[in-house]
CSV table of C-alpha atoms in Angstrom, one decimal:
chain,number,residue,atom,x,y,z
A,961,THR,CA,128.5,143.6,145.9
A,962,GLN,CA,130.7,142.2,143.0
A,963,LEU,CA,132.4,144.9,140.8
A,964,LEU,CA,134.0,144.7,137.6
A,965,GLU,CA,136.6,147.6,136.8
A,966,GLN,CA,137.4,148.0,133.1
A,967,SER,CA,140.4,149.9,131.7
A,968,PRO,CA,141.1,151.9,130.0
A,969,GLN,CA,137.6,153.8,129.9
A,970,PHE,CA,138.5,155.2,126.5
A,971,LEU,CA,141.1,154.1,123.9
A,972,SER,CA,141.7,155.8,120.4
A,973,ILE,CA,144.2,154.1,118.2
A,974,GLN,CA,145.2,153.9,114.5
A,975,GLU,CA,144.2,151.1,112.3
A,976,GLY,CA,146.8,148.3,112.3
A,977,GLU,CA,147.9,148.9,115.9
A,978,ASN,CA,147.6,146.4,118.6
A,979,LEU,CA,145.7,146.8,122.0
A,980,THR,CA,144.7,145.3,125.1
A,981,VAL,CA,141.9,146.1,127.5
A,982,TYR,CA,141.4,144.8,131.0
A,983,CYS,CA,138.7,143.7,133.2
A,984,ASN,CA,139.6,143.3,137.0
A,985,SER,CA,137.7,142.4,140.1
A,986,SER,CA,138.3,141.3,143.7
A,987,SER,CA,135.6,138.8,143.3
A,988,VAL,CA,135.9,135.2,141.8
A,989,PHE,CA,133.6,134.5,138.8
A,990,SER,CA,132.4,131.1,137.7
A,991,SER,CA,132.6,132.5,134.1
A,992,LEU,CA,133.3,135.9,132.4
A,993,GLN,CA,131.9,137.1,129.1
A,994,TRP,CA,133.0,139.8,126.7
A,995,TYR,CA,130.4,141.8,124.5
A,996,ARG,CA,131.0,144.4,121.9
A,997,GLN,CA,128.2,147.0,121.7
A,998,GLU,CA,127.8,149.5,118.7
A,999,PRO,CA,126.0,152.8,119.0
A,1000,GLY,CA,122.2,152.2,119.0
A,1001,GLU,CA,122.4,148.6,119.3
A,1002,GLY,CA,122.3,146.1,122.2
A,1003,PRO,CA,125.5,144.1,123.4
A,1004,VAL,CA,126.6,141.2,121.3
A,1005,LEU,CA,128.3,138.2,123.0
A,1006,LEU,CA,131.9,137.7,121.8
A,1007,VAL,CA,133.1,134.9,124.0
A,1008,THR,CA,132.6,133.1,127.5
A,1009,VAL,CA,135.6,131.9,129.3
A,1010,VAL,CA,135.1,129.6,132.3
A,1011,THR,CA,138.4,128.0,133.4
A,1012,GLY,CA,141.2,129.9,135.2
A,1013,GLY,CA,144.0,130.6,132.8
A,1014,GLU,CA,142.0,129.9,129.8
A,1015,VAL,CA,142.7,131.6,126.4
A,1016,LYS,CA,140.3,131.8,123.6
A,1017,LYS,CA,140.9,133.2,120.1
A,1018,LEU,CA,138.4,134.8,117.7
A,1019,LYS,CA,140.2,135.7,114.5
A,1020,ARG,CA,142.2,138.8,115.6
A,1021,LEU,CA,140.8,138.9,119.1
A,1022,THR,CA,142.5,136.9,122.0
A,1023,PHE,CA,140.7,136.6,125.2
A,1024,GLN,CA,142.3,135.5,128.6
A,1025,PHE,CA,140.7,134.4,131.9
A,1026,GLY,CA,143.1,135.1,134.9
A,1027,ASP,CA,144.2,132.0,136.8
A,1028,ALA,CA,142.3,133.1,139.9
A,1029,ARG,CA,139.2,133.9,137.9
A,1030,LYS,CA,139.1,137.4,139.0
A,1031,ASP,CA,140.2,139.2,135.9
A,1032,SER,CA,140.3,139.0,132.1
A,1033,SER,CA,142.0,140.7,129.2
A,1034,LEU,CA,140.9,141.1,125.6
A,1035,HIS,CA,143.8,141.6,123.1
A,1036,ILE,CA,143.1,142.8,119.4
A,1037,THR,CA,145.9,142.3,116.9
A,1038,ALA,CA,146.1,144.8,113.8
A,1039,ALA,CA,143.0,146.6,114.7
A,1040,GLN,CA,140.4,147.6,112.1
A,1041,THR,CA,138.0,150.4,111.9
A,1042,GLY,CA,135.2,147.8,112.3
A,1043,ASP,CA,136.5,146.9,115.7
A,1044,THR,CA,135.2,150.3,116.9
A,1045,GLY,CA,132.7,150.0,119.7
A,1046,LEU,CA,132.2,149.6,123.4
A,1047,TYR,CA,133.7,146.5,124.9
A,1048,LEU,CA,132.0,145.2,127.9
A,1049,CYS,CA,133.0,142.3,130.4
A,1050,ALA,CA,130.4,140.6,132.4
A,1051,GLY,CA,130.9,138.2,135.1
A,1052,ARG,CA,128.7,135.5,136.5
A,1053,ALA,CA,128.9,134.7,140.3
A,1054,GLN,CA,129.8,131.3,141.8
A,1055,GLY,CA,127.0,129.2,142.9
A,1056,GLY,CA,125.0,128.8,139.8
A,1057,SER,CA,123.6,132.3,139.7
A,1058,GLU,CA,122.4,133.5,136.3
A,1059,LYS,CA,122.9,137.2,137.1
A,1060,LEU,CA,125.5,138.9,135.1
A,1061,VAL,CA,127.5,141.9,136.6
A,1062,PHE,CA,128.7,144.2,133.8
A,1063,GLY,CA,131.8,146.6,133.9
A,1064,LYS,CA,131.2,150.1,132.6
A,1065,GLY,CA,133.1,149.2,129.4
A,1066,THR,CA,136.0,150.4,127.3
A,1067,LYS,CA,135.2,152.8,124.3
A,1068,LEU,CA,137.3,151.8,121.4
A,1069,THR,CA,137.9,153.9,118.4
A,1070,VAL,CA,140.0,152.8,115.6
A,1071,ASN,CA,140.8,155.5,113.2
A,1072,PRO,CA,141.7,155.0,109.5
B,1060,GLU,CA,116.4,133.0,113.2
B,1061,ALA,CA,114.9,136.5,114.6
B,1062,GLY,CA,116.7,138.2,117.3
B,1063,VAL,CA,115.1,140.0,120.5
B,1064,VAL,CA,112.7,142.6,119.4
B,1065,GLN,CA,112.2,145.6,121.2
B,1066,SER,CA,109.7,148.6,120.8
B,1067,PRO,CA,109.7,151.4,120.4
B,1068,ARG,CA,113.3,152.4,119.6
B,1069,TYR,CA,113.1,155.7,120.9
B,1070,LYS,CA,110.7,157.6,123.1
B,1071,ILE,CA,110.6,161.1,124.4
B,1072,ILE,CA,108.1,162.0,127.1
B,1073,GLU,CA,107.6,164.7,129.6
B,1074,LYS,CA,108.4,163.9,133.5
B,1075,LYS,CA,105.3,162.5,135.4
B,1076,GLN,CA,104.0,161.0,132.1
B,1077,PRO,CA,103.7,157.0,131.9
B,1078,VAL,CA,105.7,155.0,129.4
B,1079,ALA,CA,105.8,151.4,128.4
B,1080,PHE,CA,108.3,149.2,126.6
B,1081,TRP,CA,107.6,145.9,124.9
B,1082,CYS,CA,110.1,142.9,124.2
B,1083,ASN,CA,109.6,139.8,122.2
B,1084,PRO,CA,112.5,137.3,123.2
B,1085,ILE,CA,114.0,134.8,120.8
B,1086,SER,CA,111.7,131.8,120.4
B,1087,GLY,CA,112.3,129.0,122.7
B,1088,HIS,CA,114.2,131.3,125.3
B,1089,ASN,CA,112.6,130.7,128.7
B,1090,THR,CA,114.7,133.4,130.4
B,1091,LEU,CA,114.1,137.0,129.9
B,1092,TYR,CA,116.0,140.1,131.3
B,1093,TRP,CA,115.2,143.8,131.4
B,1094,TYR,CA,118.4,146.0,131.9
B,1095,ARG,CA,118.9,149.8,132.0
B,1096,GLN,CA,121.8,151.2,130.7
B,1097,ASN,CA,122.9,154.8,131.6
B,1098,LEU,CA,125.2,156.9,129.3
B,1099,GLY,CA,128.9,155.7,129.7
B,1100,GLN,CA,127.9,152.6,132.0
B,1101,GLY,CA,127.5,149.0,131.5
B,1102,PRO,CA,123.9,147.4,131.6
B,1103,GLU,CA,122.2,147.1,135.1
B,1104,LEU,CA,119.8,144.4,135.7
B,1105,LEU,CA,116.2,145.4,136.6
B,1106,ILE,CA,114.3,142.2,136.5
B,1107,ARG,CA,114.7,138.6,135.4
B,1108,TYR,CA,111.9,136.2,134.4
B,1109,GLU,CA,111.9,132.3,134.2
B,1110,ASN,CA,108.9,131.8,132.0
B,1111,GLU,CA,106.2,134.0,133.5
B,1112,GLU,CA,107.6,134.1,136.9
B,1113,ALA,CA,109.8,137.1,138.1
B,1114,VAL,CA,112.6,135.4,140.0
B,1115,ASP,CA,115.0,138.5,140.6
B,1116,ASP,CA,113.4,141.8,140.7
B,1117,SER,CA,115.5,143.2,143.5
B,1118,GLN,CA,116.8,146.0,141.4
B,1119,LEU,CA,113.5,147.1,140.1
B,1120,PRO,CA,112.3,150.5,141.7
B,1121,LYS,CA,108.8,149.1,142.5
B,1122,ASP,CA,107.4,152.4,143.5
B,1123,ARG,CA,107.3,153.5,139.8
B,1124,PHE,CA,108.4,150.5,137.7
B,1125,SER,CA,106.4,147.5,136.8
B,1126,ALA,CA,106.9,144.5,134.5
B,1127,GLU,CA,104.9,141.6,133.3
B,1128,ARG,CA,105.5,138.6,131.1
B,1129,LEU,CA,102.1,137.2,130.4
B,1130,LYS,CA,102.1,133.5,129.0
B,1131,GLY,CA,105.8,133.5,129.4
B,1132,VAL,CA,106.7,135.0,126.1
B,1133,ASP,CA,106.5,138.8,125.4
B,1134,SER,CA,107.1,141.2,128.2
B,1135,THR,CA,106.2,144.7,129.0
B,1136,LEU,CA,108.2,147.2,131.3
B,1137,LYS,CA,106.3,150.2,132.4
B,1138,ILE,CA,107.3,153.4,134.3
B,1139,GLN,CA,104.5,155.5,135.9
B,1140,PRO,CA,105.3,158.4,136.6
B,1141,ALA,CA,108.5,158.9,134.7
B,1142,GLU,CA,111.3,161.1,136.2
B,1143,LEU,CA,114.2,162.9,134.8
B,1144,GLY,CA,116.6,160.4,136.0
B,1145,ASP,CA,114.9,157.7,134.2
B,1146,SER,CA,116.5,158.8,130.9
B,1147,ALA,CA,118.6,155.8,129.7
B,1148,VAL,CA,118.4,152.9,127.2
B,1149,TYR,CA,116.3,150.0,128.3
B,1150,LEU,CA,117.7,146.7,127.0
B,1151,CYS,CA,115.8,143.4,127.0
B,1152,ALA,CA,117.7,140.1,126.7
B,1153,SER,CA,116.7,136.4,126.6
B,1154,SER,CA,119.0,133.6,127.4
B,1155,LEU,CA,119.8,130.0,126.1
B,1156,VAL,CA,121.4,127.4,128.4
B,1157,ARG,CA,124.2,125.4,126.6
B,1158,GLY,CA,125.1,123.0,129.2
B,1159,THR,CA,126.5,124.9,132.1
B,1160,LEU,CA,126.8,128.1,130.1
B,1161,VAL,CA,124.1,130.7,129.9
B,1162,GLU,CA,124.4,133.0,126.8
B,1163,GLN,CA,122.4,136.2,126.7
B,1164,TYR,CA,121.2,137.7,123.6
B,1165,PHE,CA,120.2,141.5,123.7
B,1166,GLY,CA,117.7,143.4,121.6
B,1167,PRO,CA,118.5,146.8,120.2
B,1168,GLY,CA,117.1,148.7,123.3
B,1169,THR,CA,114.7,151.5,123.7
B,1170,ARG,CA,116.3,154.9,124.2
B,1171,LEU,CA,114.1,156.9,126.8
B,1172,THR,CA,114.4,160.6,127.1
B,1173,VAL,CA,112.4,162.3,129.9
B,1174,THR,CA,112.2,166.1,129.6
């Protein structure tokens, strides 16, 4: 069974601060996705990383896929209140599987 | 373009009662997924459809859960009878293949409370 461990589980910061959340596994994934979920809504896809060592930027968000494709990080610069939400990572197993395995998420609260 | 539509958004039922959830995926998306998300957890796959065929239902509790996707478009997930532990958010998603990538789009979910 492939498991994704996300840390920290909860994070509360002030607006303007930087933060990093992590997604780790002992398994190798063919790709890894990050989603943000707001209360009462479904997860919304932010990014997909495929290549080991890949870095993708989405405005103030920077996503990195580990060289061995077992882990990933999400860094937010100068957090805003609108960044508040549950950040989920999801990995796709090697071999062409369409099944996504989700982590439990990091609940981020950005205070004004 | 309309997103994934789910109904109802909220449902409260007593244990042992039946309940059904409905999902309309994004037009043109052949793959449809049903997930269950417990409080404080990530979504867990219940069943995946390719058109009208269920290709992965290994995590669906078949003694009380059933699903169908007639005509390969809309889908219904049913629980009969519901148990207290079924309280969760039930998410539907559909996916689009972009080259080698598969991007899933989620609906808003149905929050089920079993009392």
